[in-house]
Amino acid sequence: MIASAPVFVGASMRVSRLLLVTLRDDPAEAEITSHKLLLRAGYIRRISSGIYAYLPLLWRVLQKISTIVRQEMDATGALETLLPQLQPADLWQRSGRWAGYTDGEGIMFHLTDRQGRELGLGPTHEEVITTLAAELLRSYRQLPVNLYQIQTKFRDEIRPRFGLMRGREFIMKDAYSFHADEDSLRQTYAAMDQAYRRIFQRCGLRAVAVEADSGAIGGSASQEFMVTAEAGEDLILTSADGCYAANQERAVSLPPAAVPLPGGSRAAGAGEQLSTPNQSTIEQLCSAHGFDASQLVKVLLLLARFADGLRQPLLVSLRGDQQLNEVKLANAVSAQLATEHGALLSIDPLTADLVRSEKLPLDLGAISFGYLGPDLADAVLAHDPTSQAGAAGGAALPGTPPIRLVRSFLRLADSTAAGLEAFVCGGNASDSHRVGASWKGLALRPEPLDLRAAQSGDRCLHDPDQCLQSARGIEVGHIFQLGRKYSEALDARFTNESGVDEALWMGCYGIGVSRLAQAAVEQHHDRDGICWPVAIAPYEVIVVIANTQETVQVELAEALYGELSAAGLEVLLDDRAERAGVKFKDADLIGIPWRVVVGRGAAAGQVELVCRAGGAKRELDASAVREVLELEIGRGRMGDGLGT
RNA sequence: CGGGGCGUAGCGCAGCUUGGUAGCGCACCACUUUGGGGUAGUGGGGGUCGCAGGUUCAAAUCCUGUCGCUCCGACCA
């Protein structure tokens, strides 16, 4: 481990001057515990949806997290910088992301200045940094370089949620590395992986690194860091031996073996008709005819929307006992069509509602939902209810490309379905299924793809004796190997050893600083309030005067306050003329790791020392307090557990 | 954007069905009381009932519109 200076924000404080406003009731706006506690304990106030004021206590927490992040980044040789938040549209137009980030459901806040120039408020900084890199990086001799900043990001989230967890304005550490070759990128990526593990460990968080989908940002390898907590928005799957961990979006596993269909294929693989009135679900079919779900092929009808206006109907086959992984599907569809038709905008079930809202020239009347087979004919897409004189497409909104509907299916099959010798599937007509169908008999040759969602309980690929376990996680960090996507788009090139110009290799590495603060609360609290890990607590110790009318107590507490502060500890002195109970409740709520109670024993020089996490108490002589706390807090500052 | 819920004092809520001069708890201020786990009492301050329009002698309450917030699905640190 790299030796780091202790995190110290400094400045001790009297609670009477702290602007501490705590609430007794849970505010109605909060849903999850960490959000309620941050509001009740006076750490944050909501200003607007997804926009929060960080009150003085939280600001100290954020500064401490930032300090840890900064120390660990600096230790890897990364350079801190600060990039503009206001970014010109043309930068984003050059990378091709302006339209996607501002139109429709775009996530970027944007505006026009008084000269009529368009600007965006940075949701991320790939464009700015890559432009800078293009200007500054000329030679392989300057590489590699890793630049980072800790700054407010702006994202017009579709649905802000859970306080700081998903805000529209939030603090993020983002780093971008530049390399002469892929190997150098891999080295920095690995260094970031290690730095991230140290950061979360030093913050006192239980975090797990998982394989991740690289999503819209693109690139090859990517890994997320998850703080495990019930309130997490992501599902992560891990093996008990710790060798495998992945976001469910990405996770792979061995599917359970299928139960062979008795009788195998029938009618030369065309299947025998079975009357199945009102049995349009897997459950109904299985219970009515004694099938196992793994003997069925279910077929999903979906529509993919592309940026160039293309609308591609999809017919996806899955084994009946499996669930679709939409991220894998989107990746598979993109891989086939995105180079030609631009970004994949969405994949939705192809329903009457969608036909109406998308104004598709399509009549779904010929399709028997609930009874689809993988061989559903393209002819069902032929009927155009709006066609007069061969009109080809629906009405386009001004400024968007005209909609072009493909009248044939893109047929995709998960390997579990494609691998079945004989199966039950829909008859492509109401109230009928086919038993003993085979791919050959249906005249289909599906390419086996991985489209299924791995589940808790599935066997692992790396060791079939291990099963996947699930947990919920909060994504606090994400590292990517971007490759050359942005450098090529923005023409960021350098001269290599052979004197030839080539595009820079890039990586990017994010940590949600404000999200991390709330994730810490989600992971470290009890019935009475927050239990901050020492390393990120706003103050390390709180000296409570049980009764401010007792001069002996006041004097001893003041003396301790001075001594502990002078010793370099961050101390709160609760000098309020409140009853002891009120001050204990507040101390528990705001979650200061150590509490020194100066009360009845003061006359004899005795005080009580209480550890917030766990509540362990001990009586000791006031003269011994400093030494004990220096030891305990010194350990806690380095991320050694919770300071217990 | 689709679908539910909610806007009344700083916070949590009642009042609305059945229109008639705006209430409760917490918090805040003063005094008294209490003084090791949100003490008790007395008195006090604070609200254009989200906003706009309409119905009515009269609207927090009924009608229309609008804005905001929040929860369930697609985005991501």
Coordinates of C-alpha atoms in Angstrom, one line a residue, chain A residues 162-612:
Chain A
F162 CA -32.9 8.9 -3.8
G163 CA -31.2 12.3 -3.0
L164 CA -27.6 12.3 -4.0
M165 CA -27.8 8.8 -5.5
R166 CA -29.1 10.1 -8.8
G167 CA -29.0 13.8 -8.9
R168 CA -29.1 16.2 -11.9
E169 CA -26.1 18.0 -10.4
F170 CA -23.5 15.9 -8.7
I171 CA -19.8 15.8 -7.9
M172 CA -17.7 13.4 -9.8
K173 CA -14.0 12.5 -10.2
D174 CA -13.3 11.8 -13.8
A175 CA -10.0 10.8 -15.2
Y176 CA -8.9 10.3 -18.8
S177 CA -5.7 8.6 -19.8
F178 CA -3.9 8.8 -23.1
H179 CA -1.5 6.1 -24.5
A180 CA 0.7 5.3 -27.4
D181 CA -0.6 1.7 -27.5
E182 CA -3.1 -0.7 -26.1
D183 CA -0.7 -2.3 -23.8
S184 CA 0.0 1.0 -22.0
L185 CA -3.7 1.6 -21.8
R186 CA -4.1 -1.8 -20.1
Q187 CA -1.4 -0.9 -17.6
T188 CA -3.0 2.3 -16.5
Y189 CA -6.4 0.6 -16.4
A190 CA -4.9 -1.9 -14.0
A191 CA -3.3 0.8 -12.0
M192 CA -6.7 2.6 -11.7
D193 CA -8.3 -0.7 -10.7
Q194 CA -5.9 -0.9 -7.8
A195 CA -6.2 2.8 -6.9
Y196 CA -10.0 2.4 -6.8
R197 CA -9.8 -0.5 -4.5
R198 CA -7.6 1.5 -2.1
I199 CA -9.9 4.5 -2.3
F200 CA -13.0 2.6 -1.3
Q201 CA -11.2 0.7 1.3
R202 CA -9.8 3.9 2.8
C203 CA -13.3 5.4 2.7
G204 CA -14.4 2.5 4.9
L205 CA -16.7 1.0 2.2
R206 CA -17.3 -2.6 1.3
A207 CA -17.1 -2.4 -2.5
V208 CA -16.8 -5.1 -5.0
A209 CA -15.4 -4.8 -8.5
V210 CA -17.6 -6.4 -11.2
E211 CA -17.4 -6.9 -14.9
A212 CA -19.7 -4.3 -16.6
D213 CA -21.3 -3.5 -19.8
S214 CA -19.5 -0.5 -21.3
G215 CA -22.8 0.8 -22.6
A216 CA -23.2 4.1 -24.4
I217 CA -19.7 5.3 -23.6
G218 CA -18.3 2.6 -25.7
G219 CA -15.0 0.8 -25.6
S220 CA -13.9 -2.7 -24.7
A221 CA -13.2 -3.7 -21.2
S222 CA -15.0 -2.0 -18.4
Q223 CA -15.4 -2.6 -14.7
E224 CA -17.8 -1.2 -12.1
F225 CA -17.2 -0.8 -8.4
M226 CA -20.3 -1.5 -6.4
V227 CA -21.0 -0.6 -2.8
T228 CA -23.2 -3.5 -1.7
A229 CA -26.4 -2.3 -0.2
E230 CA -30.0 -3.4 -0.3
A231 CA -31.1 0.0 -1.8
G232 CA -28.7 -0.4 -4.7
E233 CA -30.2 0.0 -8.2
D234 CA -28.0 -2.7 -9.8
L235 CA -28.1 -6.5 -9.4
I236 CA -24.6 -8.0 -9.1
L237 CA -23.9 -11.7 -9.4
T238 CA -20.8 -13.3 -7.8
S239 CA -19.4 -16.7 -7.2
A240 CA -18.7 -17.8 -3.7
D241 CA -15.0 -18.4 -4.5
G242 CA -14.6 -14.7 -5.4
C243 CA -13.3 -15.5 -8.9
Y244 CA -16.2 -14.1 -10.7
A245 CA -18.3 -11.0 -10.2
A246 CA -20.4 -9.2 -12.8
N247 CA -23.3 -6.8 -13.2
Q248 CA -26.3 -8.8 -14.3
E249 CA -26.4 -6.7 -17.4
R250 CA -23.1 -8.4 -18.4
A251 CA -23.1 -11.6 -16.4
V252 CA -22.6 -15.0 -18.0
S253 CA -23.5 -18.4 -16.6
L254 CA -24.2 -22.0 -17.5
P255 CA -27.9 -22.5 -18.1
P256 CA -29.7 -25.3 -16.3
A257 CA -29.9 -28.4 -18.6
A258 CA -33.1 -28.7 -20.5
V259 CA -35.5 -31.5 -19.8
P260 CA -35.7 -33.4 -23.1
L261 CA -39.1 -33.4 -24.8
P262 CA -40.6 -36.8 -24.7
G263 CA -41.0 -38.2 -28.3
G264 CA -38.5 -35.8 -29.7
S265 CA -39.3 -34.0 -32.9
R266 CA -42.6 -34.9 -34.6
A267 CA -44.0 -34.5 -38.0
A268 CA -40.5 -34.2 -39.5
G269 CA -39.8 -31.3 -37.1
A270 CA -42.9 -29.3 -38.1
G271 CA -44.5 -30.3 -34.8
E272 CA -47.9 -31.6 -34.0
Q273 CA -50.7 -29.2 -33.5
L274 CA -52.0 -28.8 -30.0
S275 CA -55.1 -26.9 -29.1
T276 CA -54.2 -24.4 -26.4
P277 CA -57.1 -22.0 -25.9
N278 CA -56.4 -19.3 -23.3
Q279 CA -52.9 -20.8 -22.7
S280 CA -50.8 -17.9 -23.9
T281 CA -48.2 -17.9 -21.1
I282 CA -45.4 -20.4 -20.3
E283 CA -47.0 -21.1 -16.9
Q284 CA -50.4 -21.8 -18.4
L285 CA -49.0 -24.2 -21.0
C286 CA -46.9 -26.0 -18.5
S287 CA -49.6 -26.5 -15.9
A288 CA -52.2 -27.6 -18.6
H289 CA -50.0 -30.1 -20.4
G290 CA -47.3 -31.0 -18.0
F291 CA -44.5 -29.5 -20.0
D292 CA -41.3 -28.3 -18.4
A293 CA -40.6 -24.6 -19.1
S294 CA -37.2 -25.7 -20.6
Q295 CA -39.1 -27.6 -23.3
L296 CA -40.6 -24.5 -24.7
V297 CA -39.4 -21.8 -27.0
K298 CA -40.8 -18.4 -26.3
V299 CA -40.8 -15.7 -28.9
L300 CA -40.6 -12.0 -28.2
L301 CA -41.7 -9.4 -30.8
L302 CA -39.7 -6.2 -30.4
L303 CA -38.9 -3.1 -32.4
A304 CA -35.4 -1.5 -32.6
R305 CA -35.2 2.2 -33.3
F306 CA -32.1 3.6 -35.0
A307 CA -30.9 7.2 -35.2
D308 CA -31.2 7.3 -39.0
G309 CA -34.9 6.5 -38.8
L310 CA -34.6 2.8 -39.4
R311 CA -37.2 0.7 -37.6
Q312 CA -36.3 -2.9 -37.4
P313 CA -38.7 -5.5 -36.1
L314 CA -37.0 -8.2 -34.0
L315 CA -38.1 -11.7 -33.3
V316 CA -36.2 -13.1 -30.4
S317 CA -36.3 -16.7 -29.3
L318 CA -35.5 -17.8 -25.8
R319 CA -35.9 -21.1 -24.0
G320 CA -39.1 -20.9 -21.9
D321 CA -37.3 -21.0 -18.5
Q322 CA -35.0 -18.2 -19.4
Q323 CA -35.3 -14.4 -19.2
L324 CA -34.2 -11.9 -21.8
N325 CA -31.2 -9.7 -21.0
E326 CA -32.0 -6.4 -22.7
V327 CA -28.5 -5.1 -22.6
K328 CA -27.1 -8.2 -24.3
L329 CA -29.9 -7.9 -26.9
A330 CA -29.2 -4.3 -27.6
N331 CA -25.5 -5.1 -28.0
A332 CA -26.3 -7.9 -30.4
V333 CA -28.6 -5.7 -32.5
S334 CA -26.1 -2.8 -32.5
A335 CA -23.4 -5.1 -33.6
Q336 CA -25.4 -6.1 -36.7
L337 CA -26.9 -2.7 -37.6
A338 CA -25.4 0.3 -35.9
T339 CA -22.5 0.8 -38.2
E340 CA -24.9 1.3 -41.1
H341 CA -27.8 3.0 -39.3
G342 CA -26.3 5.0 -36.5
A343 CA -26.9 4.6 -32.8
L344 CA -29.5 2.2 -31.5
L345 CA -32.0 4.5 -29.7
S346 CA -34.2 1.9 -28.1
I347 CA -35.7 -1.5 -28.2
D348 CA -39.4 -1.8 -27.1
P349 CA -42.0 -4.5 -27.3
L350 CA -43.8 -4.1 -30.7
T351 CA -47.4 -3.4 -29.5
A352 CA -50.4 -1.6 -30.8
D353 CA -49.5 1.3 -28.5
L354 CA -46.1 1.5 -30.0
V355 CA -47.4 1.4 -33.5
R356 CA -49.7 4.3 -32.6
S357 CA -47.2 6.5 -30.8
E358 CA -44.5 5.9 -33.4
K359 CA -47.1 6.3 -36.2
L360 CA -45.8 3.1 -37.9
P361 CA -47.4 2.1 -41.2
L362 CA -48.2 -1.3 -39.8
D363 CA -51.2 -3.4 -38.9
L364 CA -50.6 -6.0 -36.2
G365 CA -53.9 -7.7 -36.8
A366 CA -52.3 -10.7 -38.5
I367 CA -50.2 -11.4 -35.4
S368 CA -51.4 -13.8 -32.7
F369 CA -49.7 -12.5 -29.6
G370 CA -49.1 -15.3 -27.1
Y371 CA -48.9 -17.9 -29.8
L372 CA -45.8 -16.8 -31.7
G373 CA -43.4 -19.3 -33.2
P374 CA -39.8 -18.5 -34.3
D375 CA -40.9 -19.1 -37.9
L376 CA -43.5 -16.3 -37.9
A377 CA -43.6 -15.2 -41.5
D378 CA -42.3 -11.8 -42.6
A379 CA -45.6 -11.5 -44.4
V380 CA -47.3 -10.4 -41.2
L381 CA -45.4 -7.1 -41.5
A382 CA -46.6 -6.5 -45.1
H383 CA -49.9 -4.9 -44.5
D384 CA -49.7 -1.1 -44.6
P385 CA -53.0 0.4 -43.4
T386 CA -52.0 3.9 -44.4
S387 CA -50.8 3.0 -47.9
Q388 CA -52.2 4.9 -50.7
A389 CA -50.2 5.1 -53.9
G390 CA -47.3 3.2 -52.3
A391 CA -46.5 5.6 -49.5
A392 CA -43.5 4.1 -47.8
G393 CA -43.2 5.5 -44.3
G394 CA -44.9 7.2 -41.5
A395 CA -44.9 11.0 -41.0
A396 CA -41.6 12.3 -39.7
L397 CA -41.4 15.0 -37.1
P398 CA -39.6 18.1 -38.3
G399 CA -35.9 17.8 -37.8
T400 CA -35.9 14.0 -37.4
P401 CA -35.0 11.6 -40.1
P402 CA -38.0 10.0 -41.8
I403 CA -39.1 6.7 -40.4
R404 CA -38.2 3.7 -42.5
L405 CA -39.8 0.5 -41.4
V406 CA -38.2 -2.8 -42.4
R407 CA -40.8 -5.3 -43.4
S408 CA -38.9 -8.4 -42.4
F409 CA -37.8 -9.7 -39.0
L410 CA -34.3 -9.7 -37.7
R411 CA -34.4 -13.2 -36.1
L412 CA -32.3 -13.8 -33.1
A413 CA -32.1 -16.8 -30.8
D414 CA -30.4 -17.4 -27.5
S415 CA -28.2 -20.4 -27.4
T416 CA -30.5 -22.1 -24.9
A417 CA -33.3 -22.0 -27.5
A418 CA -31.1 -22.6 -30.5
G419 CA -29.6 -25.7 -28.8
L420 CA -32.9 -27.5 -28.4
E421 CA -33.4 -30.7 -30.5
A422 CA -37.1 -30.6 -30.2
F423 CA -39.4 -28.1 -28.5
V424 CA -42.9 -26.7 -28.0
C425 CA -43.6 -23.4 -29.6
G426 CA -46.5 -21.2 -30.7
G427 CA -48.5 -22.1 -33.8
N428 CA -48.5 -18.6 -35.1
A429 CA -52.3 -18.8 -34.9
S430 CA -54.6 -18.2 -31.9
D431 CA -55.1 -21.0 -29.5
S432 CA -52.6 -23.4 -31.0
H433 CA -49.1 -24.5 -30.2
R434 CA -46.9 -27.1 -31.9
V435 CA -45.3 -30.0 -30.0
G436 CA -42.1 -31.5 -31.3
A437 CA -40.9 -28.8 -33.5
S438 CA -37.3 -28.6 -34.5
W439 CA -35.2 -25.8 -36.0
K440 CA -34.6 -27.9 -39.1
G441 CA -38.2 -28.7 -39.4
L442 CA -39.1 -25.0 -39.2
A443 CA -36.5 -24.3 -41.9
L444 CA -34.5 -22.0 -39.6
R445 CA -30.8 -22.0 -38.8
P446 CA -30.5 -19.7 -35.8
E447 CA -27.1 -18.5 -34.9
P448 CA -26.7 -19.1 -31.1
L449 CA -26.2 -15.9 -29.2
D450 CA -26.0 -15.1 -25.6
L451 CA -29.2 -13.1 -24.9
R452 CA -30.3 -14.6 -21.6
A453 CA -30.1 -13.0 -18.2
A454 CA -27.8 -14.9 -15.8
Q455 CA -29.6 -15.6 -12.6
S456 CA -28.8 -16.2 -9.0
G457 CA -28.4 -20.0 -8.6
D458 CA -27.0 -20.5 -12.1
R459 CA -23.8 -22.5 -12.4
C460 CA -20.6 -20.6 -13.1
L461 CA -18.7 -20.8 -16.3
H462 CA -15.3 -20.9 -14.6
D463 CA -16.3 -23.7 -12.2
P464 CA -19.6 -25.5 -12.7
D465 CA -19.5 -26.6 -9.1
Q466 CA -20.0 -23.0 -8.0
C467 CA -23.3 -21.2 -8.2
L468 CA -23.9 -17.5 -8.7
Q469 CA -25.2 -15.5 -5.8
S470 CA -26.9 -12.2 -6.1
A471 CA -26.6 -8.9 -4.2
R472 CA -27.7 -5.4 -4.8
G473 CA -25.1 -2.7 -5.4
I474 CA -24.7 1.0 -5.8
E475 CA -22.3 1.9 -8.6
V476 CA -19.8 4.3 -7.2
G477 CA -17.0 3.9 -9.7
H478 CA -16.6 2.8 -13.3
I479 CA -13.4 2.3 -15.3
F480 CA -13.3 1.9 -19.1
Q481 CA -10.8 1.1 -21.8
L482 CA -12.2 3.4 -24.4
G483 CA -9.8 2.6 -27.2
R484 CA -9.6 5.1 -30.0
K485 CA -13.3 5.9 -30.5
Y486 CA -13.0 9.5 -29.3
S487 CA -9.5 10.2 -30.4
E488 CA -10.5 9.2 -34.0
A489 CA -13.7 11.2 -33.9
L490 CA -11.9 14.3 -32.6
D491 CA -8.7 13.7 -34.5
A492 CA -6.4 13.5 -31.5
R493 CA -3.2 12.0 -32.9
F494 CA 0.4 11.7 -31.9
T495 CA 3.6 10.8 -33.7
N496 CA 4.8 7.3 -32.8
E497 CA 8.3 6.0 -32.6
S498 CA 8.4 5.4 -36.3
G499 CA 7.4 8.9 -37.1
V500 CA 4.0 7.9 -38.1
D501 CA 0.8 9.8 -36.9
E502 CA -1.8 7.7 -35.2
A503 CA -4.8 8.1 -33.0
L504 CA -4.3 8.1 -29.2
W505 CA -5.5 5.2 -27.1
M506 CA -7.8 6.3 -24.3
G507 CA -9.2 5.2 -21.0
C508 CA -11.6 6.9 -18.7
Y509 CA -12.2 6.4 -15.0
G510 CA -15.1 7.8 -12.9
I511 CA -16.0 8.0 -9.3
G512 CA -19.3 9.5 -8.1
V513 CA -18.0 11.5 -5.1
S514 CA -21.3 12.7 -3.8
R515 CA -23.0 9.4 -4.5
L516 CA -20.2 7.7 -2.6
A517 CA -20.9 9.8 0.4
Q518 CA -24.5 8.7 0.4
A519 CA -23.6 5.1 -0.3
A520 CA -21.4 5.2 2.8
V521 CA -24.5 6.2 4.8
E522 CA -26.5 3.4 3.2
Q523 CA -23.9 1.0 4.3
H524 CA -23.1 2.4 7.7
H525 CA -26.1 3.3 9.8
D526 CA -28.3 1.9 12.5
R527 CA -31.6 2.7 14.1
D528 CA -30.3 5.9 15.7
G529 CA -28.6 7.4 12.7
I530 CA -25.4 7.5 10.7
C531 CA -22.2 5.7 11.7
W532 CA -19.6 7.4 9.5
P533 CA -16.3 5.6 8.9
V534 CA -13.6 7.7 10.7
A535 CA -11.8 8.5 7.4
I536 CA -14.8 10.4 5.9
A537 CA -16.7 11.6 9.0
P538 CA -17.3 15.3 9.1
Y539 CA -15.7 15.4 12.6
E540 CA -13.9 12.6 14.4
V541 CA -15.0 13.1 17.9
I542 CA -17.8 15.0 19.7
V543 CA -17.3 16.2 23.3
V544 CA -20.8 16.3 24.9
I545 CA -21.3 18.4 28.0
A546 CA -24.1 16.5 29.8
N547 CA -25.2 19.5 31.8
T548 CA -24.0 22.9 30.9
Q549 CA -25.1 24.3 34.3
E550 CA -22.4 22.3 36.0
T551 CA -19.3 24.4 35.9
V552 CA -17.1 21.5 36.6
Q553 CA -18.4 19.7 33.5
V554 CA -18.1 22.8 31.3
E555 CA -14.5 23.4 32.4
L556 CA -13.4 19.9 31.9
A557 CA -15.1 19.7 28.5
E558 CA -13.6 22.9 27.4
A559 CA -10.2 21.7 28.5
L560 CA -10.6 18.4 26.6
Y561 CA -11.9 20.2 23.5
G562 CA -8.8 22.3 23.5
E563 CA -6.5 19.5 24.1
L564 CA -7.9 17.2 21.5
S565 CA -8.0 20.0 18.9
A566 CA -4.4 20.9 19.7
A567 CA -3.5 17.3 19.2
G568 CA -4.8 17.5 15.6
L569 CA -8.1 15.8 16.0
E570 CA -11.3 17.2 14.5
V571 CA -13.5 17.9 17.4
L572 CA -17.0 19.0 18.0
L573 CA -18.0 20.5 21.4
D574 CA -21.7 20.2 22.1
D575 CA -22.0 23.2 24.3
R576 CA -25.7 23.7 23.8
A577 CA -27.9 24.3 26.8
E578 CA -30.0 21.3 25.9
R579 CA -30.7 18.2 28.0
A580 CA -28.2 15.4 27.7
G581 CA -30.7 13.2 25.9
V582 CA -31.2 15.7 23.1
K583 CA -27.4 16.0 22.6
F584 CA -27.0 12.2 22.6
K585 CA -29.7 11.8 20.1
D586 CA -28.2 14.4 17.8
A587 CA -24.7 13.0 18.2
D588 CA -26.0 9.5 17.2
L589 CA -28.0 11.0 14.3
I590 CA -25.1 12.9 12.7
G591 CA -22.9 9.9 13.2
I592 CA -19.7 11.3 14.7
P593 CA -17.5 8.1 15.3
W594 CA -16.3 8.9 18.8
R595 CA -18.2 10.6 21.7
V596 CA -16.7 11.8 24.9
V597 CA -19.4 12.5 27.5
V598 CA -18.4 14.9 30.3
G599 CA -21.0 14.4 33.0
R600 CA -21.4 13.2 36.5
G601 CA -17.9 11.9 36.8
A602 CA -16.3 15.2 35.8
A603 CA -15.7 16.2 39.4
A604 CA -13.5 13.1 39.8
G605 CA -11.9 13.7 36.4
Q606 CA -13.8 10.7 34.8
V607 CA -15.4 10.8 31.4
E608 CA -17.2 8.3 29.3
L609 CA -15.9 7.3 25.8
V610 CA -18.4 5.9 23.4
C611 CA -17.8 4.4 20.0
R612 CA -20.7 5.2 17.6

